[in-house]
Amino acid sequence: MRHFLEVDDLSEVELRDVLDLSDPARAEPVLAGRGVALIFEKPSNRTRNSTEMAVVGLGGHPVTIRGEEIGLGERETVEDVTRALACYHAMIGARVFEHDKLEAMAKVDEVPIVNLLSDLSHPLQAVADLLTLKQRWGGLAGHSVAWIGDASNVARSLTLASSLCGVDVRLACPPGHELEPPVLDQARSRGIEVVVTPDPEEAAAGADAVCTDVWVSMGQEAEAAARQDAFGAYRVTAELMSRAAPGALFLHCLPAHRGLEVDTEVLDGPASVVWQEAENRMHAARGLLLWLAGQR
Ligand code: CP
Ligand code: NVA
């Protein structure tokens, strides 16, 4: 039984296969007559809608469940919720506060578990981001991405996904908000260059893409004021984009906060590929579910 809790649960070859299967022309009704449960302990626009439509695209029936309806680990143990949902569904996706809930679900090992975002990682976002870069660049290996701001769940998954595809990573995060050394080591062990600097201009210099995320992730609301102070110098501005390579792209998983982590002129400007990226959430989810269906 294969699960997808972090993007490097896939090998380099498997991630390439998932990217290939994300092509709409590859969709097949592998989930015909089957359900896919999608649990959301946190809000979502893109992930809920893109994953529901990915299931529909494979002939299946998505059932979205709000966290409070089932009380993962509260009304019932995480394992018992998983066993019950496995009676009705071919796969389970879940967006959770604590990543270890996903691990507990995967341990039940009755149906594939797909991470729809946890405090630790957002692997489907990373697949969509690489799909977007591949479509724009025509290939991935040998390119570079700069990450500006919080070493969030999205940053972690994008770094690991980049390492599987030969894309160098340049991270500029404020002190105390950097990616953990084991993740950096893991990425470097696959042969890519990973630069870590507190200086956004150094990270952006010559990069083929500039990426960012919100300064306050879901669940970190109590830290909002402190985080806004810490991240003030990490806004993606037109001036910062001008340091990147000619034709560099701007990526943001969304939702975006104009004037905080990114300026309006960048988000809405010609370098921005955020709507292609959002659409690709659906194609990437369909590719991943198609791949998972083929593993059984
Ligand atoms: N990018 C992303 O995961 O968006 P949502 O939180 O709206 O699902
Ligand atoms: N880092 C953000 C991503 C939102 C899609 C969060 O976890 O809220």
mmCIF file of C-alpha atoms and ligand atoms in Angstrom:
data_model
loop_
_atom_site.group_PDB
_atom_site.id
_atom_site.type_symbol
_atom_site.label_atom_id
_atom_site.label_comp_id
_atom_site.label_asym_id
_atom_site.label_seq_id
_atom_site.Cartn_x
_atom_site.Cartn_y
_atom_site.Cartn_z
ATOM 1 C CA MET A 1 0.000 0.000 0.000
ATOM 2 C CA ARG A 2 1.483 3.350 -1.045
ATOM 3 C CA HIS A 3 0.695 6.590 0.758
ATOM 4 C CA PHE A 4 1.567 10.210 -0.098
ATOM 5 C CA LEU A 5 2.408 12.091 3.080
ATOM 6 C CA GLU A 6 5.467 13.948 1.729
ATOM 7 C CA VAL A 7 6.585 14.425 -1.844
ATOM 8 C CA ASP A 8 9.672 12.249 -1.414
ATOM 9 C CA ASP A 9 7.481 9.288 -0.560
ATOM 10 C CA LEU A 10 7.902 9.101 -4.354
ATOM 11 C CA SER A 11 11.224 8.274 -5.980
ATOM 12 C CA GLU A 12 12.636 10.537 -8.675
ATOM 13 C CA VAL A 13 11.225 8.234 -11.359
ATOM 14 C CA GLU A 14 7.831 7.984 -9.651
ATOM 15 C CA LEU A 15 7.529 11.771 -9.359
ATOM 16 C CA ARG A 16 8.339 12.047 -13.064
ATOM 17 C CA ASP A 17 5.582 9.490 -13.756
ATOM 18 C CA VAL A 18 3.096 11.489 -11.650
ATOM 19 C CA LEU A 19 3.988 14.655 -13.585
ATOM 20 C CA ASP A 20 3.415 12.776 -16.853
ATOM 21 C CA LEU A 21 0.094 11.369 -15.580
ATOM 22 C CA SER A 22 -1.036 14.911 -14.730
ATOM 23 C CA ASP A 23 -1.625 15.481 -18.447
ATOM 24 C CA PRO A 24 -5.429 15.695 -18.912
ATOM 25 C CA ALA A 25 -5.111 13.328 -21.885
ATOM 26 C CA ARG A 26 -3.933 10.571 -19.503
ATOM 27 C CA ALA A 27 -7.096 10.602 -17.334
ATOM 28 C CA GLU A 28 -8.850 7.224 -17.109
ATOM 29 C CA PRO A 29 -11.947 6.194 -15.109
ATOM 30 C CA VAL A 30 -9.898 4.229 -12.563
ATOM 31 C CA LEU A 31 -12.150 5.402 -9.719
ATOM 32 C CA ALA A 32 -15.463 4.585 -11.468
ATOM 33 C CA GLY A 33 -18.017 3.631 -8.842
ATOM 34 C CA ARG A 34 -15.557 4.386 -6.016
ATOM 35 C CA GLY A 35 -15.513 7.093 -3.384
ATOM 36 C CA VAL A 36 -12.654 9.250 -2.135
ATOM 37 C CA ALA A 37 -13.019 10.826 1.329
ATOM 38 C CA LEU A 38 -11.500 14.295 1.712
ATOM 39 C CA ILE A 39 -11.132 15.442 5.320
ATOM 40 C CA PHE A 40 -10.512 19.135 6.088
ATOM 41 C CA GLU A 41 -9.555 20.208 9.605
ATOM 42 C CA LYS A 42 -8.587 23.640 8.176
ATOM 43 C CA PRO A 43 -10.129 25.958 5.563
ATOM 44 C CA SER A 44 -9.439 25.382 1.869
ATOM 45 C CA ASN A 45 -10.385 26.796 -1.499
ATOM 46 C CA ARG A 46 -7.929 25.325 -4.025
ATOM 47 C CA THR A 47 -7.222 21.987 -2.386
ATOM 48 C CA ARG A 48 -10.843 21.046 -1.800
ATOM 49 C CA ASN A 49 -12.040 22.075 -5.245
ATOM 50 C CA SER A 50 -9.054 20.802 -7.217
ATOM 51 C CA THR A 51 -9.014 17.434 -5.460
ATOM 52 C CA GLU A 52 -12.775 16.973 -5.747
ATOM 53 C CA MET A 53 -12.563 17.682 -9.479
ATOM 54 C CA ALA A 54 -9.551 15.378 -9.814
ATOM 55 C CA VAL A 55 -11.630 12.549 -8.343
ATOM 56 C CA VAL A 56 -14.486 13.383 -10.723
ATOM 57 C CA GLY A 57 -11.978 13.389 -13.594
ATOM 58 C CA LEU A 58 -11.103 9.781 -12.761
ATOM 59 C CA GLY A 59 -14.788 8.757 -12.615
ATOM 60 C CA GLY A 60 -14.979 8.680 -8.805
ATOM 61 C CA HIS A 61 -17.180 10.347 -6.203
ATOM 62 C CA PRO A 62 -15.533 12.768 -3.744
ATOM 63 C CA VAL A 63 -17.017 13.141 -0.254
ATOM 64 C CA THR A 64 -15.691 16.208 1.545
ATOM 65 C CA ILE A 65 -15.841 16.055 5.328
ATOM 66 C CA ARG A 66 -15.221 18.945 7.728
ATOM 67 C CA GLY A 67 -12.950 18.075 10.639
ATOM 68 C CA GLU A 68 -15.591 18.899 13.232
ATOM 69 C CA GLU A 69 -18.031 16.407 11.688
ATOM 70 C CA ILE A 70 -15.848 13.420 12.498
ATOM 71 C CA GLY A 71 -13.574 14.734 15.278
ATOM 72 C CA LEU A 72 -10.344 13.025 14.180
ATOM 73 C CA GLY A 73 -8.817 11.747 17.426
ATOM 74 C CA GLU A 74 -11.524 13.353 19.562
ATOM 75 C CA ARG A 75 -14.944 11.886 18.781
ATOM 76 C CA GLU A 76 -13.182 8.710 17.663
ATOM 77 C CA THR A 77 -9.555 7.617 17.356
ATOM 78 C CA VAL A 78 -7.749 8.554 14.153
ATOM 79 C CA GLU A 79 -7.364 4.864 13.384
ATOM 80 C CA ASP A 80 -11.070 4.099 13.849
ATOM 81 C CA VAL A 81 -12.098 7.041 11.638
ATOM 82 C CA THR A 82 -9.731 5.685 8.990
ATOM 83 C CA ARG A 83 -11.014 2.101 9.247
ATOM 84 C CA ALA A 84 -14.613 3.304 8.933
ATOM 85 C CA LEU A 85 -13.900 5.507 5.893
ATOM 86 C CA ALA A 86 -11.985 2.640 4.263
ATOM 87 C CA CYS A 87 -15.278 0.681 4.261
ATOM 88 C CA TYR A 88 -16.694 3.163 1.741
ATOM 89 C CA HIS A 89 -13.780 4.761 -0.071
ATOM 90 C CA ALA A 90 -10.895 3.784 -2.343
ATOM 91 C CA MET A 91 -8.615 6.493 -0.896
ATOM 92 C CA ILE A 92 -8.602 9.099 1.858
ATOM 93 C CA GLY A 93 -7.163 12.620 1.616
ATOM 94 C CA ALA A 94 -6.760 14.722 4.735
ATOM 95 C CA ARG A 95 -5.776 18.286 5.653
ATOM 96 C CA VAL A 96 -4.754 18.188 9.311
ATOM 97 C CA PHE A 97 -3.159 20.350 11.962
ATOM 98 C CA GLU A 98 -0.738 17.671 13.180
ATOM 99 C CA HIS A 99 1.203 15.689 10.580
ATOM 100 C CA ASP A 100 1.312 12.669 12.915
ATOM 101 C CA LYS A 101 -2.428 12.180 12.361
ATOM 102 C CA LEU A 102 -1.610 11.396 8.723
ATOM 103 C CA GLU A 103 1.033 8.935 9.862
ATOM 104 C CA ALA A 104 -1.487 7.229 12.146
ATOM 105 C CA MET A 105 -3.946 7.007 9.231
ATOM 106 C CA ALA A 106 -1.280 5.543 6.949
ATOM 107 C CA LYS A 107 -0.369 2.922 9.569
ATOM 108 C CA VAL A 108 -3.903 1.500 9.303
ATOM 109 C CA ASP A 109 -2.783 0.646 5.755
ATOM 110 C CA GLU A 110 -6.230 -0.214 4.379
ATOM 111 C CA VAL A 111 -6.459 2.501 1.695
ATOM 112 C CA PRO A 112 -3.914 5.027 0.365
ATOM 113 C CA ILE A 113 -3.679 8.211 2.472
ATOM 114 C CA VAL A 114 -2.976 11.506 0.704
ATOM 115 C CA ASN A 115 -1.703 14.590 2.535
ATOM 116 C CA LEU A 116 -3.847 17.604 1.618
ATOM 117 C CA LEU A 117 -1.599 19.862 3.834
ATOM 118 C CA SER A 118 -0.318 19.432 7.349
ATOM 119 C CA ASP A 119 1.725 21.633 9.677
ATOM 120 C CA LEU A 120 4.798 19.954 8.160
ATOM 121 C CA SER A 121 4.202 19.600 4.446
ATOM 122 C CA HIS A 122 2.040 20.297 1.390
ATOM 123 C CA PRO A 123 3.203 17.767 -1.194
ATOM 124 C CA LEU A 124 0.360 18.126 -3.704
ATOM 125 C CA GLN A 125 1.179 21.834 -3.897
ATOM 126 C CA ALA A 126 4.792 20.931 -4.695
ATOM 127 C CA VAL A 127 3.733 18.578 -7.494
ATOM 128 C CA ALA A 128 1.548 21.344 -8.975
ATOM 129 C CA ASP A 129 4.412 23.830 -8.687
ATOM 130 C CA LEU A 130 6.854 21.558 -10.491
ATOM 131 C CA LEU A 131 4.244 20.823 -13.137
ATOM 132 C CA THR A 132 3.865 24.583 -13.671
ATOM 133 C CA LEU A 133 7.619 25.113 -13.908
ATOM 134 C CA LYS A 134 7.983 22.166 -16.285
ATOM 135 C CA GLN A 135 5.249 23.564 -18.546
ATOM 136 C CA ARG A 136 6.900 27.002 -18.561
ATOM 137 C CA TRP A 137 10.514 25.933 -18.847
ATOM 138 C CA GLY A 138 10.041 22.842 -21.001
ATOM 139 C CA GLY A 139 12.109 20.839 -18.490
ATOM 140 C CA LEU A 140 13.254 21.056 -14.893
ATOM 141 C CA ALA A 141 16.823 19.856 -14.300
ATOM 142 C CA GLY A 142 19.442 22.578 -14.174
ATOM 143 C CA HIS A 143 17.024 25.376 -13.256
ATOM 144 C CA SER A 144 16.850 27.162 -9.893
ATOM 145 C CA VAL A 145 14.114 28.439 -7.591
ATOM 146 C CA ALA A 146 14.438 31.072 -4.863
ATOM 147 C CA TRP A 147 12.231 30.799 -1.791
ATOM 148 C CA ILE A 148 11.633 34.085 0.048
ATOM 149 C CA GLY A 149 10.012 34.211 3.507
ATOM 150 C CA ASP A 150 8.728 31.535 5.832
ATOM 151 C CA ALA A 151 10.167 28.015 5.700
ATOM 152 C CA SER A 152 6.584 26.783 5.690
ATOM 153 C CA ASN A 153 5.025 23.431 4.875
ATOM 154 C CA VAL A 154 5.002 24.597 1.237
ATOM 155 C CA ALA A 155 8.718 25.539 1.343
ATOM 156 C CA ARG A 156 9.664 22.166 2.762
ATOM 157 C CA SER A 157 7.725 20.182 0.147
ATOM 158 C CA LEU A 158 8.942 22.401 -2.701
ATOM 159 C CA THR A 159 12.557 21.970 -1.581
ATOM 160 C CA LEU A 160 12.217 18.182 -1.459
ATOM 161 C CA ALA A 161 10.337 18.056 -4.772
ATOM 162 C CA SER A 162 12.996 20.249 -6.412
ATOM 163 C CA SER A 163 15.692 17.906 -5.157
ATOM 164 C CA LEU A 164 13.939 14.984 -6.886
ATOM 165 C CA CYS A 165 13.916 16.904 -10.188
ATOM 166 C CA GLY A 166 17.422 18.391 -10.272
ATOM 167 C CA VAL A 167 16.254 21.943 -9.504
ATOM 168 C CA ASP A 168 18.584 24.019 -7.286
ATOM 169 C CA VAL A 169 17.025 25.815 -4.311
ATOM 170 C CA ARG A 170 18.017 29.164 -2.759
ATOM 171 C CA LEU A 171 16.230 29.885 0.515
ATOM 172 C CA ALA A 172 16.044 33.290 2.211
ATOM 173 C CA CYS A 173 14.229 32.993 5.543
ATOM 174 C CA PRO A 174 14.469 35.208 8.632
ATOM 175 C CA PRO A 175 16.461 33.861 11.595
ATOM 176 C CA GLY A 176 14.358 31.402 13.555
ATOM 177 C CA HIS A 177 12.130 30.598 10.576
ATOM 178 C CA GLU A 178 14.544 28.522 8.474
ATOM 179 C CA LEU A 179 14.097 24.995 7.136
ATOM 180 C CA GLU A 180 15.423 22.321 9.502
ATOM 181 C CA PRO A 181 18.949 21.038 8.696
ATOM 182 C CA PRO A 182 17.815 17.400 8.089
ATOM 183 C CA VAL A 183 15.534 18.587 5.261
ATOM 184 C CA LEU A 184 18.404 20.576 3.727
ATOM 185 C CA ASP A 185 20.688 17.546 4.049
ATOM 186 C CA GLN A 186 18.074 15.318 2.439
ATOM 187 C CA ALA A 187 17.727 17.714 -0.500
ATOM 188 C CA ARG A 188 21.501 18.077 -0.915
ATOM 189 C CA SER A 189 21.973 14.306 -0.786
ATOM 190 C CA ARG A 190 20.147 14.118 -4.137
ATOM 191 C CA GLY A 191 22.799 16.266 -5.786
ATOM 192 C CA ILE A 192 21.169 19.686 -6.029
ATOM 193 C CA GLU A 193 22.692 22.900 -4.720
ATOM 194 C CA VAL A 194 20.834 24.330 -1.704
ATOM 195 C CA VAL A 195 21.827 27.870 -0.695
ATOM 196 C CA VAL A 196 20.603 29.179 2.670
ATOM 197 C CA THR A 197 20.908 32.893 3.402
ATOM 198 C CA PRO A 198 19.066 35.487 5.466
ATOM 199 C CA ASP A 199 19.350 37.878 2.488
ATOM 200 C CA PRO A 200 16.415 37.857 -0.009
ATOM 201 C CA GLU A 201 18.504 39.626 -2.681
ATOM 202 C CA GLU A 202 21.220 36.989 -2.499
ATOM 203 C CA ALA A 203 18.634 34.216 -2.835
ATOM 204 C CA ALA A 204 16.820 35.871 -5.730
ATOM 205 C CA ALA A 205 19.994 36.763 -7.672
ATOM 206 C CA GLY A 206 19.882 34.936 -10.993
ATOM 207 C CA ALA A 207 17.089 32.539 -9.929
ATOM 208 C CA ASP A 208 14.763 31.203 -12.645
ATOM 209 C CA ALA A 209 11.727 31.424 -10.339
ATOM 210 C CA VAL A 210 10.888 33.268 -7.130
ATOM 211 C CA CYS A 211 8.407 31.635 -4.747
ATOM 212 C CA THR A 212 6.796 32.659 -1.490
ATOM 213 C CA ASP A 213 3.980 31.784 0.917
ATOM 214 C CA VAL A 214 1.971 33.548 3.601
ATOM 215 C CA TRP A 215 3.824 34.788 6.685
ATOM 216 C CA VAL A 216 1.178 33.347 9.014
ATOM 217 C CA SER A 217 0.085 29.816 8.190
ATOM 218 C CA MET A 218 -3.191 28.293 9.326
ATOM 219 C CA GLY A 219 -2.820 27.435 13.003
ATOM 220 C CA GLN A 220 -0.212 30.180 13.655
ATOM 221 C CA GLU A 221 -2.707 33.016 14.142
ATOM 222 C CA ALA A 222 -1.528 33.698 17.717
ATOM 223 C CA GLU A 223 1.945 34.534 16.325
ATOM 224 C CA ALA A 224 0.617 36.922 13.665
ATOM 225 C CA ALA A 225 2.007 40.184 15.107
ATOM 226 C CA ALA A 226 5.464 38.759 15.850
ATOM 227 C CA ARG A 227 5.622 37.141 12.440
ATOM 228 C CA GLN A 228 4.705 40.335 10.604
ATOM 229 C CA ASP A 229 7.597 42.066 12.402
ATOM 230 C CA ALA A 230 10.040 39.242 11.605
ATOM 231 C CA PHE A 231 9.093 39.002 7.918
ATOM 232 C CA GLY A 232 8.942 42.699 6.972
ATOM 233 C CA ALA A 233 12.132 42.516 4.874
ATOM 234 C CA TYR A 234 10.985 39.370 3.054
ATOM 235 C CA ARG A 235 8.332 40.841 0.740
ATOM 236 C CA VAL A 236 8.592 39.900 -2.923
ATOM 237 C CA THR A 237 8.717 43.276 -4.673
ATOM 238 C CA ALA A 238 9.325 44.287 -8.289
ATOM 239 C CA GLU A 239 12.796 45.369 -7.166
ATOM 240 C CA LEU A 240 13.502 41.894 -5.769
ATOM 241 C CA MET A 241 12.159 40.258 -8.963
ATOM 242 C CA SER A 242 14.558 42.428 -10.987
ATOM 243 C CA ARG A 243 17.462 40.605 -9.261
ATOM 244 C CA ALA A 244 16.248 37.248 -10.619
ATOM 245 C CA ALA A 245 17.123 35.853 -14.056
ATOM 246 C CA PRO A 246 15.559 37.571 -17.093
ATOM 247 C CA GLY A 247 12.088 36.060 -17.599
ATOM 248 C CA ALA A 248 12.005 34.653 -14.056
ATOM 249 C CA LEU A 249 8.611 33.397 -12.900
ATOM 250 C CA PHE A 250 6.759 34.241 -9.692
ATOM 251 C CA LEU A 251 4.939 31.449 -7.835
ATOM 252 C CA HIS A 252 2.645 31.576 -4.793
ATOM 253 C CA CYS A 253 0.515 28.684 -3.554
ATOM 254 C CA LEU A 254 -2.234 31.169 -2.569
ATOM 255 C CA PRO A 255 -4.104 32.561 -0.698
ATOM 256 C CA ALA A 256 -1.946 35.688 -1.122
ATOM 257 C CA HIS A 257 -1.796 38.849 0.941
ATOM 258 C CA ARG A 258 -1.022 41.755 -1.361
ATOM 259 C CA GLY A 259 1.348 44.217 0.304
ATOM 260 C CA LEU A 260 2.605 41.664 2.849
ATOM 261 C CA GLU A 261 4.540 38.699 1.429
ATOM 262 C CA VAL A 262 4.099 39.962 -2.144
ATOM 263 C CA ASP A 263 3.388 43.278 -3.799
ATOM 264 C CA THR A 264 0.324 43.597 -6.023
ATOM 265 C CA GLU A 265 2.420 44.538 -9.051
ATOM 266 C CA VAL A 266 4.291 41.229 -8.780
ATOM 267 C CA LEU A 267 1.289 39.009 -8.016
ATOM 268 C CA ASP A 268 -0.732 40.554 -10.833
ATOM 269 C CA GLY A 269 2.245 41.221 -13.103
ATOM 270 C CA PRO A 270 3.668 39.431 -16.153
ATOM 271 C CA ALA A 271 6.065 37.175 -14.197
ATOM 272 C CA SER A 272 3.259 35.719 -12.109
ATOM 273 C CA VAL A 273 2.050 32.198 -12.947
ATOM 274 C CA VAL A 274 -0.154 31.830 -9.877
ATOM 275 C CA TRP A 275 -3.377 31.037 -11.787
ATOM 276 C CA GLN A 276 -1.684 28.393 -13.911
ATOM 277 C CA GLU A 277 -0.299 27.059 -10.638
ATOM 278 C CA ALA A 278 -3.799 27.017 -9.101
ATOM 279 C CA GLU A 279 -5.240 25.188 -12.122
ATOM 280 C CA ASN A 280 -2.386 22.720 -11.948
ATOM 281 C CA ARG A 281 -3.464 21.729 -8.433
ATOM 282 C CA MET A 282 -6.291 19.820 -10.158
ATOM 283 C CA HIS A 283 -4.089 18.225 -12.815
ATOM 284 C CA ALA A 284 -1.423 17.270 -10.260
ATOM 285 C CA ALA A 285 -4.015 15.751 -7.908
ATOM 286 C CA ARG A 286 -5.509 13.763 -10.772
ATOM 287 C CA GLY A 287 -2.045 12.540 -11.785
ATOM 288 C CA LEU A 288 -1.189 11.515 -8.231
ATOM 289 C CA LEU A 289 -4.495 9.681 -7.646
ATOM 290 C CA LEU A 290 -4.154 7.949 -11.014
ATOM 291 C CA TRP A 291 -0.654 6.840 -10.068
ATOM 292 C CA LEU A 292 -1.815 5.638 -6.627
ATOM 293 C CA ALA A 293 -4.686 3.696 -8.202
ATOM 294 C CA GLY A 294 -2.144 1.922 -10.383
ATOM 295 C CA GLN A 295 -0.056 0.785 -7.398
ATOM 296 C CA ARG A 296 -2.618 -1.652 -5.987
HETATM 297 N N1 CP B 1 -2.780 26.453 -1.999
HETATM 298 C C1 CP B 1 -3.723 25.890 -1.224
HETATM 299 O O1 CP B 1 -3.554 24.797 -0.659
HETATM 300 O O2 CP B 1 -4.870 26.611 -1.136
HETATM 301 P P1 CP B 1 -6.108 26.295 -0.197
HETATM 302 O O3 CP B 1 -5.654 26.470 1.238
HETATM 303 O O4 CP B 1 -7.175 27.284 -0.585
HETATM 304 O O5 CP B 1 -6.544 24.880 -0.413
HETATM 305 N N1 NVA B 2 1.580 27.710 4.609
HETATM 306 C C1 NVA B 2 0.178 27.931 4.348
HETATM 307 C C2 NVA B 2 -0.208 27.332 3.057
HETATM 308 C C3 NVA B 2 -1.631 27.571 2.635
HETATM 309 C C4 NVA B 2 -2.009 26.859 1.373
HETATM 310 C C5 NVA B 2 -0.631 27.359 5.489
HETATM 311 O O1 NVA B 2 -0.304 26.267 5.978
HETATM 312 O O2 NVA B 2 -1.610 27.992 5.895
#
